[in-house]
GROMACS .gro file of C-alpha atoms in nm:
model
  452
    1MET     CA    1  -0.002  -1.008  -2.838
    2PRO     CA    2   0.315  -1.159  -2.992
    3ALA     CA    3   0.534  -1.373  -2.768
    4THR     CA    4   0.848  -1.212  -2.629
    5ARG     CA    5   1.162  -1.273  -2.829
    6THR     CA    6   1.482  -1.301  -2.626
    7TRP     CA    7   1.825  -1.247  -2.778
    8LEU     CA    8   2.112  -1.414  -2.595
    9LYS     CA    9   2.362  -1.175  -2.745
   10ASN     CA   10   2.727  -1.224  -2.846
   11PRO     CA   11   2.839  -1.499  -2.606
   12LEU     CA   12   3.201  -1.532  -2.499
   13ALA     CA   13   3.188  -1.870  -2.676
   14ILE     CA   14   2.919  -2.112  -2.789
   15PHE     CA   15   2.914  -2.484  -2.863
   16THR     CA   16   2.624  -2.585  -3.085
   17ALA     CA   17   2.698  -2.963  -3.120
   18ASN     CA   18   2.649  -2.932  -3.496
   19GLY     CA   19   2.912  -2.693  -3.629
   20LEU     CA   20   2.680  -2.397  -3.682
   21ASP     CA   21   2.829  -2.051  -3.639
   22ALA     CA   22   2.637  -1.902  -3.346
   23ARG     CA   23   2.887  -1.642  -3.231
   24GLY     CA   24   2.621  -1.371  -3.261
   25GLY     CA   25   2.401  -1.561  -3.020
   26LEU     CA   26   2.055  -1.715  -3.021
   27VAL     CA   27   1.701  -1.583  -3.042
   28VAL     CA   28   1.446  -1.768  -2.829
   29GLN     CA   29   1.068  -1.747  -2.862
   30ASP     CA   30   0.784  -1.971  -2.737
   31GLY     CA   31   1.036  -2.207  -2.580
   32LEU     CA   32   1.221  -2.267  -2.907
   33ILE     CA   33   1.539  -2.144  -3.073
   34VAL     CA   34   1.409  -1.938  -3.366
   35GLU     CA   35   1.735  -1.783  -3.487
   36VAL     CA   36   2.102  -1.883  -3.475
   37LEU     CA   37   2.315  -1.578  -3.544
   38ALA     CA   38   2.662  -1.587  -3.696
   39ALA     CA   39   2.932  -1.346  -3.581
   40GLY     CA   40   2.820  -0.989  -3.641
   41GLN     CA   41   2.462  -1.084  -3.734
   42GLN     CA   42   2.158  -0.909  -3.587
   43PRO     CA   43   1.816  -1.064  -3.516
   44SER     CA   44   1.574  -1.043  -3.810
   45SER     CA   45   1.326  -0.841  -3.603
   46PRO     CA   46   1.340  -0.657  -3.268
   47CYS     CA   47   1.368  -0.856  -2.945
   48GLY     CA   48   1.176  -0.754  -2.635
   49GLN     CA   49   1.450  -0.890  -2.413
   50VAL     CA   50   1.825  -0.889  -2.467
   51PHE     CA   51   2.055  -1.095  -2.245
   52ASP     CA   52   2.416  -0.984  -2.275
   53ALA     CA   53   2.608  -1.315  -2.285
   54ARG     CA   54   2.957  -1.170  -2.332
   55GLU     CA   55   3.074  -1.331  -2.007
   56HIS     CA   56   2.911  -1.668  -2.076
   57VAL     CA   57   2.997  -1.987  -2.260
   58ILE     CA   58   2.671  -2.129  -2.398
   59LEU     CA   59   2.610  -2.502  -2.442
   60PRO     CA   60   2.304  -2.706  -2.528
   61GLY     CA   61   2.152  -2.828  -2.202
   62LEU     CA   62   2.348  -3.138  -2.099
   63ILE     CA   63   2.160  -3.470  -2.107
   64ASN     CA   64   2.219  -3.742  -1.848
   65THR     CA   65   2.116  -4.083  -1.982
   66HIS     CA   66   2.167  -4.309  -1.678
   67HIS     CA   67   2.112  -4.244  -1.311
   68HIS     CA   68   1.957  -4.388  -0.996
   69PHE     CA   69   1.816  -4.084  -0.817
   70TYR     CA   70   1.736  -4.275  -0.497
   71GLN     CA   71   2.105  -4.352  -0.441
   72THR     CA   72   2.181  -3.996  -0.333
   73LEU     CA   73   2.080  -4.124   0.013
   74THR     CA   74   2.373  -4.369   0.030
   75ARG     CA   75   2.668  -4.167  -0.095
   76ALA     CA   76   3.015  -4.237   0.044
   77TRP     CA   77   2.886  -4.502   0.286
   78ALA     CA   78   3.191  -4.656   0.450
   79PRO     CA   79   3.102  -5.029   0.415
   80VAL     CA   80   3.095  -5.004   0.033
   81VAL     CA   81   3.361  -4.742  -0.037
   82ASN     CA   82   3.617  -5.003  -0.143
   83GLN     CA   83   3.393  -5.271  -0.295
   84PRO     CA   84   3.348  -5.373  -0.663
   85LEU     CA   85   2.999  -5.405  -0.814
   86PHE     CA   86   2.863  -5.741  -0.694
   87PRO     CA   87   2.958  -5.711  -0.324
   88TRP     CA   88   2.872  -5.339  -0.338
   89LEU     CA   89   2.520  -5.432  -0.451
   90LYS     CA   90   2.479  -5.716  -0.201
   91THR     CA   91   2.575  -5.483   0.086
   92LEU     CA   92   2.345  -5.200  -0.028
   93TYR     CA   93   2.032  -5.393  -0.135
   94PRO     CA   94   1.903  -5.445   0.224
   95VAL     CA   95   1.950  -5.072   0.295
   96TRP     CA   96   1.774  -4.966  -0.024
   97ALA     CA   97   1.487  -5.205   0.054
   98ARG     CA   98   1.390  -4.964   0.336
   99LEU     CA   99   1.319  -4.680   0.091
  100THR     CA  100   0.991  -4.491   0.142
  101PRO     CA  101   0.798  -4.251  -0.084
  102GLU     CA  102   0.906  -3.954   0.129
  103LYS     CA  103   1.273  -4.049   0.114
  104LEU     CA  104   1.252  -4.114  -0.262
  105ALA     CA  105   1.099  -3.769  -0.321
  106LEU     CA  106   1.385  -3.603  -0.132
  107ALA     CA  107   1.649  -3.815  -0.307
  108THR     CA  108   1.501  -3.735  -0.648
  109LYS     CA  109   1.489  -3.360  -0.580
  110VAL     CA  110   1.851  -3.361  -0.463
  111ALA     CA  111   1.967  -3.549  -0.774
  112LEU     CA  112   1.769  -3.323  -1.008
  113ALA     CA  113   1.883  -3.001  -0.839
  114GLU     CA  114   2.245  -3.113  -0.851
  115LEU     CA  115   2.214  -3.205  -1.217
  116LEU     CA  116   2.040  -2.876  -1.299
  117LEU     CA  117   2.311  -2.674  -1.129
  118SER     CA  118   2.571  -2.858  -1.340
  119GLY     CA  119   2.400  -2.750  -1.664
  120CYS     CA  120   2.187  -3.061  -1.716
  121THR     CA  121   1.834  -3.004  -1.849
  122THR     CA  122   1.719  -3.362  -1.924
  123ALA     CA  123   1.785  -3.670  -1.712
  124ALA     CA  124   1.705  -4.039  -1.750
  125ASP     CA  125   1.653  -4.228  -1.426
  126HIS     CA  126   1.662  -4.605  -1.384
  127HIS     CA  127   1.441  -4.687  -1.086
  128TYR     CA  128   1.404  -5.059  -1.018
  129LEU     CA  129   1.322  -5.070  -0.643
  130PHE     CA  130   0.957  -5.122  -0.552
  131PRO     CA  131   0.949  -5.267  -0.199
  132GLN     CA  132   0.620  -5.280  -0.013
  133GLY     CA  133   0.483  -4.928   0.027
  134LEU     CA  134   0.682  -4.792  -0.270
  135GLU     CA  135   0.468  -4.933  -0.551
  136ASN     CA  136   0.414  -4.580  -0.691
  137ALA     CA  137   0.781  -4.483  -0.704
  138ILE     CA  138   0.767  -4.346  -1.059
  139ASP     CA  139   0.463  -4.130  -0.973
  140VAL     CA  140   0.668  -3.980  -0.687
  141GLN     CA  141   0.949  -3.900  -0.931
  142VAL     CA  142   0.713  -3.737  -1.182
  143GLU     CA  143   0.610  -3.483  -0.919
  144SER     CA  144   0.971  -3.396  -0.838
  145VAL     CA  145   1.062  -3.350  -1.206
  146ARG     CA  146   0.766  -3.117  -1.256
  147GLU     CA  147   0.859  -2.920  -0.945
  148LEU     CA  148   1.213  -2.861  -1.075
  149GLY     CA  149   1.093  -2.782  -1.430
  150MET     CA  150   1.334  -3.021  -1.602
  151ARG     CA  151   1.277  -3.292  -1.862
  152ALA     CA  152   1.307  -3.659  -1.768
  153MET     CA  153   1.300  -4.006  -1.913
  154LEU     CA  154   1.177  -4.205  -1.614
  155THR     CA  155   1.238  -4.574  -1.671
  156ARG     CA  156   1.014  -4.829  -1.501
  157GLY     CA  157   1.281  -5.065  -1.381
  158SER     CA  158   1.224  -5.408  -1.235
  159MET     CA  159   1.384  -5.693  -1.044
  160SER     CA  160   1.220  -6.036  -1.065
  161LEU     CA  161   1.509  -6.276  -0.995
  162GLY     CA  162   1.572  -6.290  -0.622
  163GLU     CA  163   1.835  -6.465  -0.412
  164LYS     CA  164   1.630  -6.783  -0.368
  165ASP     CA  165   1.624  -6.830  -0.747
  166GLY     CA  166   1.992  -6.756  -0.803
  167GLY     CA  167   1.977  -6.379  -0.851
  168LEU     CA  168   2.151  -6.105  -0.652
  169PRO     CA  169   1.863  -5.901  -0.500
  170PRO     CA  170   1.698  -5.997  -0.167
  171GLN     CA  171   1.344  -6.133  -0.201
  172GLN     CA  172   1.175  -5.824  -0.050
  173THR     CA  173   1.297  -5.617  -0.348
  174VAL     CA  174   1.165  -5.838  -0.631
  175GLN     CA  175   0.823  -5.830  -0.799
  176GLU     CA  176   0.615  -6.074  -1.000
  177GLY     CA  177   0.620  -6.033  -1.378
  178GLU     CA  178   0.248  -5.956  -1.401
  179VAL     CA  179   0.277  -5.673  -1.148
  180ILE     CA  180   0.574  -5.526  -1.336
  181LEU     CA  181   0.403  -5.534  -1.675
  182ASP     CA  182   0.069  -5.400  -1.548
  183ASP     CA  183   0.239  -5.105  -1.377
  184SER     CA  184   0.452  -5.041  -1.688
  185GLN     CA  185   0.137  -5.010  -1.900
  186ARG     CA  186  -0.027  -4.782  -1.644
  187LEU     CA  187   0.270  -4.546  -1.630
  188ILE     CA  188   0.300  -4.520  -2.009
  189ALA     CA  189  -0.073  -4.446  -2.041
  190GLU     CA  190  -0.066  -4.189  -1.762
  191TYR     CA  191   0.261  -4.001  -1.813
  192HIS     CA  192   0.441  -4.072  -2.141
  193GLU     CA  193   0.449  -3.761  -2.361
  194ARG     CA  194   0.529  -3.795  -2.730
  195GLY     CA  195   0.672  -3.550  -2.980
  196ASP     CA  196   0.889  -3.241  -2.955
  197GLY     CA  197   0.902  -3.061  -2.624
  198ALA     CA  198   0.802  -3.362  -2.412
  199GLN     CA  199   0.874  -3.309  -2.044
  200ILE     CA  200   0.804  -3.657  -1.904
  201GLN     CA  201   0.869  -3.979  -2.092
  202ILE     CA  202   0.858  -4.341  -1.974
  203ALA     CA  203   1.079  -4.633  -2.080
  204LEU     CA  204   1.093  -4.997  -1.970
  205ALA     CA  205   1.406  -5.102  -1.785
  206PRO     CA  206   1.450  -5.449  -1.633
  207CYS     CA  207   1.751  -5.397  -1.408
  208SER     CA  208   2.020  -5.639  -1.528
  209PRO     CA  209   2.081  -6.000  -1.638
  210PHE     CA  210   2.154  -6.098  -1.278
  211SER     CA  211   1.835  -5.953  -1.127
  212VAL     CA  212   1.555  -6.029  -1.377
  213THR     CA  213   1.432  -6.341  -1.554
  214PRO     CA  214   1.459  -6.388  -1.933
  215GLU     CA  215   1.079  -6.396  -1.936
  216ILE     CA  216   1.047  -6.039  -1.805
  217MET     CA  217   1.317  -5.925  -2.050
  218SER     CA  218   1.123  -6.073  -2.345
  219ALA     CA  219   0.786  -5.949  -2.222
  220SER     CA  220   0.925  -5.598  -2.170
  221ALA     CA  221   1.064  -5.593  -2.525
  222GLU     CA  222   0.725  -5.702  -2.663
  223LEU     CA  223   0.542  -5.436  -2.461
  224ALA     CA  224   0.790  -5.165  -2.566
  225ASN     CA  225   0.738  -5.257  -2.931
  226LYS     CA  226   0.362  -5.258  -2.891
  227LEU     CA  227   0.345  -4.921  -2.711
  228ASP     CA  228   0.643  -4.761  -2.892
  229VAL     CA  229   0.861  -4.675  -2.595
  230ARG     CA  230   1.231  -4.730  -2.535
  231LEU     CA  231   1.417  -5.005  -2.354
  232HIS     CA  232   1.701  -4.968  -2.105
  233THR     CA  233   1.914  -5.199  -1.891
  234HIS     CA  234   2.263  -5.248  -1.749
  235LEU     CA  235   2.486  -5.464  -1.967
  236ALA     CA  236   2.850  -5.574  -1.983
  237GLU     CA  237   2.945  -5.362  -1.683
  238THR     CA  238   3.176  -5.617  -1.518
  239LEU     CA  239   3.345  -5.949  -1.585
  240ASP     CA  240   3.140  -6.095  -1.297
  241GLU     CA  241   2.826  -6.020  -1.498
  242GLU     CA  242   2.974  -6.190  -1.804
  243ASP     CA  243   3.053  -6.499  -1.593
  244PHE     CA  244   2.698  -6.495  -1.450
  245CYS     CA  245   2.544  -6.491  -1.800
  246LEU     CA  246   2.768  -6.775  -1.919
  247GLN     CA  247   2.689  -6.990  -1.615
  248ARG     CA  248   2.314  -6.922  -1.599
  249PHE     CA  249   2.220  -6.883  -1.965
  250GLY     CA  250   2.514  -7.036  -2.148
  251LEU     CA  251   2.546  -6.707  -2.338
  252ARG     CA  252   2.769  -6.399  -2.341
  253THR     CA  253   2.592  -6.072  -2.265
  254VAL     CA  254   2.516  -5.961  -2.623
  255ASP     CA  255   2.399  -6.309  -2.721
  256TYR     CA  256   2.167  -6.300  -2.420
  257LEU     CA  257   2.042  -5.955  -2.521
  258ASP     CA  258   1.968  -6.088  -2.870
  259SER     CA  259   1.794  -6.397  -2.733
  260VAL     CA  260   1.536  -6.189  -2.545
  261GLY     CA  261   1.462  -5.953  -2.837
  262TRP     CA  262   1.655  -5.650  -2.718
  263LEU     CA  263   1.918  -5.603  -2.988
  264GLY     CA  264   1.787  -5.305  -3.183
  265PRO     CA  265   1.758  -4.925  -3.209
  266ARG     CA  266   1.493  -4.902  -2.934
  267THR     CA  267   1.750  -5.009  -2.673
  268TRP     CA  268   2.017  -4.816  -2.488
  269LEU     CA  269   2.252  -4.986  -2.245
  270ALA     CA  270   2.427  -4.856  -1.937
  271HIS     CA  271   2.806  -4.909  -1.919
  272GLY     CA  272   2.883  -5.138  -2.217
  273ILE     CA  273   3.242  -5.212  -2.120
  274HIS     CA  274   3.317  -5.579  -2.181
  275PHE     CA  275   3.238  -5.642  -2.549
  276ASN     CA  276   3.454  -5.831  -2.797
  277PRO     CA  277   3.498  -5.700  -3.158
  278ASP     CA  278   3.216  -5.920  -3.292
  279GLU     CA  279   2.976  -5.793  -3.026
  280ILE     CA  280   3.069  -5.433  -3.098
  281ALA     CA  281   2.996  -5.491  -3.467
  282ARG     CA  282   2.656  -5.644  -3.383
  283LEU     CA  283   2.561  -5.358  -3.151
  284GLY     CA  284   2.659  -5.108  -3.420
  285ALA     CA  285   2.466  -5.289  -3.694
  286ALA     CA  286   2.160  -5.293  -3.470
  287GLY     CA  287   2.187  -4.919  -3.393
  288THR     CA  288   2.182  -4.990  -3.020
  289GLY     CA  289   2.287  -4.710  -2.784
  290ILE     CA  290   2.550  -4.715  -2.509
  291CYS     CA  291   2.563  -4.483  -2.209
  292HIS     CA  292   2.923  -4.432  -2.092
  293CYS     CA  293   2.945  -4.380  -1.713
  294PRO     CA  294   3.313  -4.303  -1.653
  295SER     CA  295   3.308  -4.202  -1.286
  296SER     CA  296   3.112  -4.506  -1.174
  297ASN     CA  297   3.326  -4.735  -1.389
  298MET     CA  298   3.639  -4.594  -1.222
  299ARG     CA  299   3.492  -4.593  -0.870
  300LEU     CA  300   3.392  -4.963  -0.893
  301ALA     CA  301   3.701  -5.055  -1.101
  302SER     CA  302   3.474  -5.202  -1.369
  303GLY     CA  303   3.674  -5.105  -1.680
  304ILE     CA  304   3.673  -4.854  -1.967
  305CYS     CA  305   3.397  -4.834  -2.226
  306PRO     CA  306   3.529  -4.879  -2.586
  307THR     CA  307   3.358  -4.562  -2.707
  308LEU     CA  308   3.528  -4.499  -3.040
  309ASP     CA  309   3.508  -4.864  -3.140
  310LEU     CA  310   3.135  -4.858  -3.069
  311THR     CA  311   3.066  -4.537  -3.261
  312ALA     CA  312   3.282  -4.651  -3.553
  313ALA     CA  313   3.064  -4.963  -3.572
  314GLY     CA  314   2.746  -4.751  -3.581
  315ALA     CA  315   2.636  -4.763  -3.217
  316LEU     CA  316   2.497  -4.447  -3.057
  317LEU     CA  317   2.688  -4.305  -2.759
  318GLY     CA  318   2.593  -4.075  -2.473
  319LEU     CA  319   2.698  -4.004  -2.116
  320GLY     CA  320   2.550  -4.070  -1.773
  321VAL     CA  321   2.650  -3.996  -1.415
  322ASP     CA  322   2.510  -4.332  -1.292
  323GLY     CA  323   2.375  -4.375  -0.942
  324SER     CA  324   2.494  -4.137  -0.677
  325ALA     CA  325   2.623  -4.426  -0.470
  326SER     CA  326   2.881  -4.527  -0.728
  327ASN     CA  327   2.993  -4.186  -0.850
  328ASP     CA  328   2.912  -4.027  -0.590
  329ALA     CA  329   2.799  -3.704  -0.756
  330SER     CA  330   2.519  -3.601  -0.991
  331ASN     CA  331   2.720  -3.350  -1.193
  332MET     CA  332   2.711  -3.375  -1.571
  333MET     CA  333   2.993  -3.128  -1.634
  334LEU     CA  334   3.229  -3.321  -1.408
  335GLU     CA  335   3.114  -3.643  -1.577
  336THR     CA  336   3.198  -3.499  -1.917
  337ARG     CA  337   3.542  -3.400  -1.793
  338GLN     CA  338   3.594  -3.750  -1.656
  339ALA     CA  339   3.496  -3.898  -1.992
  340LEU     CA  340   3.754  -3.680  -2.165
  341TYR     CA  341   4.034  -3.804  -1.943
  342ILE     CA  342   3.954  -4.174  -1.916
  343GLN     CA  343   3.894  -4.203  -2.290
  344ARG     CA  344   4.229  -4.038  -2.361
  345LEU     CA  345   4.389  -4.321  -2.166
  346ARG     CA  346   4.231  -4.563  -2.412
  347TYR     CA  347   4.248  -4.371  -2.741
  348GLY     CA  348   4.504  -4.092  -2.702
  349ALA     CA  349   4.483  -3.715  -2.664
  350GLU     CA  350   4.455  -3.636  -3.035
  351ARG     CA  351   4.133  -3.834  -3.088
  352ILE     CA  352   3.940  -3.742  -2.772
  353THR     CA  353   3.873  -3.368  -2.788
  354PRO     CA  354   3.661  -3.149  -2.559
  355GLU     CA  355   3.421  -3.092  -2.848
  356LEU     CA  356   3.381  -3.465  -2.911
  357VAL     CA  357   3.301  -3.536  -2.547
  358LEU     CA  358   3.065  -3.239  -2.515
  359GLY     CA  359   2.893  -3.382  -2.822
  360TRP     CA  360   2.843  -3.710  -2.636
  361ALA     CA  361   2.692  -3.521  -2.341
  362THR     CA  362   2.445  -3.334  -2.563
  363LYS     CA  363   2.349  -3.456  -2.912
  364GLY     CA  364   2.479  -3.807  -2.846
  365SER     CA  365   2.283  -3.842  -2.525
  366ALA     CA  366   1.970  -3.708  -2.697
  367SER     CA  367   2.001  -3.983  -2.959
  368LEU     CA  368   2.002  -4.250  -2.685
  369LEU     CA  369   1.666  -4.121  -2.565
  370GLY     CA  370   1.530  -4.112  -2.920
  371ARG     CA  371   1.503  -3.734  -2.922
  372THR     CA  372   1.590  -3.494  -3.203
  373ASP     CA  373   1.444  -3.179  -3.043
  374ILE     CA  374   1.712  -3.138  -2.776
  375GLY     CA  375   2.090  -3.174  -2.748
  376GLU     CA  376   2.197  -2.915  -3.007
  377LEU     CA  377   2.155  -2.547  -3.086
  378ALA     CA  378   1.969  -2.497  -3.413
  379VAL     CA  379   1.649  -2.334  -3.538
  380GLY     CA  380   1.344  -2.529  -3.425
  381LYS     CA  381   1.517  -2.704  -3.134
  382GLN     CA  382   1.401  -2.664  -2.775
  383ALA     CA  383   1.557  -2.368  -2.594
  384ASP     CA  384   1.740  -2.585  -2.340
  385LEU     CA  385   2.064  -2.404  -2.259
  386ALA     CA  386   2.347  -2.411  -2.006
  387LEU     CA  387   2.550  -2.094  -1.953
  388PHE     CA  388   2.882  -2.096  -1.770
  389LYS     CA  389   3.102  -1.810  -1.653
  390LEU     CA  390   3.482  -1.831  -1.649
  391ASP     CA  391   3.539  -1.574  -1.376
  392GLU     CA  392   3.659  -1.802  -1.094
  393LEU     CA  393   4.021  -1.850  -0.992
  394ARG     CA  394   4.039  -2.192  -1.159
  395PHE     CA  395   3.986  -2.033  -1.503
  396SER     CA  396   4.235  -1.748  -1.467
  397GLY     CA  397   4.489  -1.769  -1.747
  398SER     CA  398   4.274  -1.994  -1.968
  399HIS     CA  399   4.250  -1.907  -2.338
  400ASP     CA  400   4.003  -2.134  -2.518
  401PRO     CA  401   3.669  -2.094  -2.336
  402VAL     CA  402   3.505  -2.420  -2.449
  403SER     CA  403   3.812  -2.629  -2.361
  404ALA     CA  404   3.846  -2.442  -2.031
  405LEU     CA  405   3.508  -2.574  -1.915
  406LEU     CA  406   3.649  -2.927  -1.906
  407LEU     CA  407   4.022  -2.874  -1.862
  408CYS     CA  408   3.984  -2.625  -1.577
  409GLY     CA  409   3.698  -2.815  -1.416
  410ALA     CA  410   3.376  -2.613  -1.447
  411ASP     CA  411   3.122  -2.770  -1.214
  412ARG     CA  412   2.840  -2.518  -1.177
  413ALA     CA  413   2.636  -2.333  -1.436
  414ASP     CA  414   2.559  -1.965  -1.385
  415ARG     CA  415   2.231  -1.988  -1.574
  416VAL     CA  416   2.021  -2.274  -1.710
  417MET     CA  417   1.719  -2.247  -1.939
  418VAL     CA  418   1.467  -2.525  -2.003
  419GLY     CA  419   1.207  -2.469  -2.275
  420GLY     CA  420   1.280  -2.097  -2.282
  421LYS     CA  421   1.238  -2.051  -1.905
  422TRP     CA  422   1.523  -1.972  -1.671
  423ARG     CA  423   1.550  -2.248  -1.410
  424VAL     CA  424   1.888  -2.143  -1.272
  425ILE     CA  425   1.979  -1.775  -1.226
  426ASP     CA  426   2.310  -1.659  -1.074
  427GLY     CA  427   2.395  -2.016  -0.982
  428GLN     CA  428   2.073  -2.071  -0.783
  429VAL     CA  429   1.775  -2.294  -0.868
  430GLU     CA  430   1.467  -2.073  -0.903
  431GLY     CA  431   1.214  -2.126  -0.625
  432LEU     CA  432   1.410  -2.396  -0.443
  433ASP     CA  433   1.496  -2.378  -0.072
  434LEU     CA  434   1.831  -2.553  -0.114
  435LYS     CA  435   1.934  -2.530   0.253
  436GLY     CA  436   1.603  -2.679   0.363
  437LEU     CA  437   1.630  -2.957   0.103
  438ILE     CA  438   1.983  -3.047   0.216
  439ALA     CA  439   1.874  -3.060   0.581
  440ASP     CA  440   1.573  -3.283   0.510
  441HIS     CA  441   1.767  -3.508   0.272
  442SER     CA  442   2.060  -3.549   0.510
  443GLN     CA  443   1.824  -3.652   0.787
  444ALA     CA  444   1.650  -3.901   0.557
  445ALA     CA  445   1.988  -4.048   0.459
  446ARG     CA  446   2.083  -4.102   0.823
  447GLN     CA  447   1.745  -4.263   0.894
  448LEU     CA  448   1.774  -4.498   0.595
  449ILE     CA  449   2.113  -4.629   0.709
  450ALA     CA  450   1.991  -4.661   1.068
  451GLY     CA  451   1.675  -4.844   0.962
  452VAL     CA  452   1.446  -4.583   1.121
   0.00000   0.00000   0.00000
């Protein structure tokens, strides 16, 4: 029996991330886009299902390339509301060290559900906390991703440089290098899917220059090369970090990255704010990726990522919401809007268009994760779609539907499809008891702060 073909017919507007004319809609079959129809075109053969998209703006599923799911438990916590990065971290580390598997599962589900409702279909998470009892943190996250039916790049983070050795993290949050590398190999063998359509992928992600040793950075790069997985870390987020690298290693951040074997196309970096012109040129020549996290950068007063300079040099660029304790949301549409506005402050209104920024959130973000099967609407790509309606008060009087998503502040998708399956229908996550999740998660958040 032939698989059902679904025609998403004649959308109000559609952004393909590649310039294709798709005004007639898309045909989906077996989880893939099999036809892209220009205005007035009909499917090449009958479709068993027709979805009338005349009230919807269709986008490729948004792709979040940097997050810390566990941080949804410490949003808007008063002691850190007005702190920059280093004191913010020092205040929160002891709280995060109390994380349990049950609390991590709830935090992960909340982050994923929030992302999904914002039109995000693929998310990268940077989890680097493995206190006693939470050694299987990534395994916990895998289950939550599968439950929500999204795609994820789960990065096996690490911290190996504790306070007693001159690092920032407290000792109960750091691990020995051998433990980190052994678990990294186990996770790749057990969960990493390769090729088009992958749901779960694993990358290696030592946390930052101020929380891991150069030895674990070098060993992670060697292991990633050997097993052909990607590398991720925070870099050049603040001037404090730059000072730390100069004092401890005698190197600026990009020189340090190069010294441990990380400067290359396998690597994508979170933040990437404080680079000089020579460093930007080197990152571009190496084909290294940068994840721009505008809300977090504004919240912590870290600075503005030099996006157009980086892309002009050849670097790849995507977007991320960052941890939900420095944003404090997990909403990719709002993040894309924020990127539009903060980058206009740096480069001007004429150069930073809604289409450019939506491209960063889709095809650009896919490139950071090394994926060519998602992030755009074309024949053969995964049927990962976000559909938005413009029927709320905030959109009344708007004229260009794609621009209206960002300029008028869309924040919730009406429908979301992952691999040809509807995961959000009428603004609700399929099969998820959202009220129950919020109640359980809120209780877990209170317990974490209280040390219960």
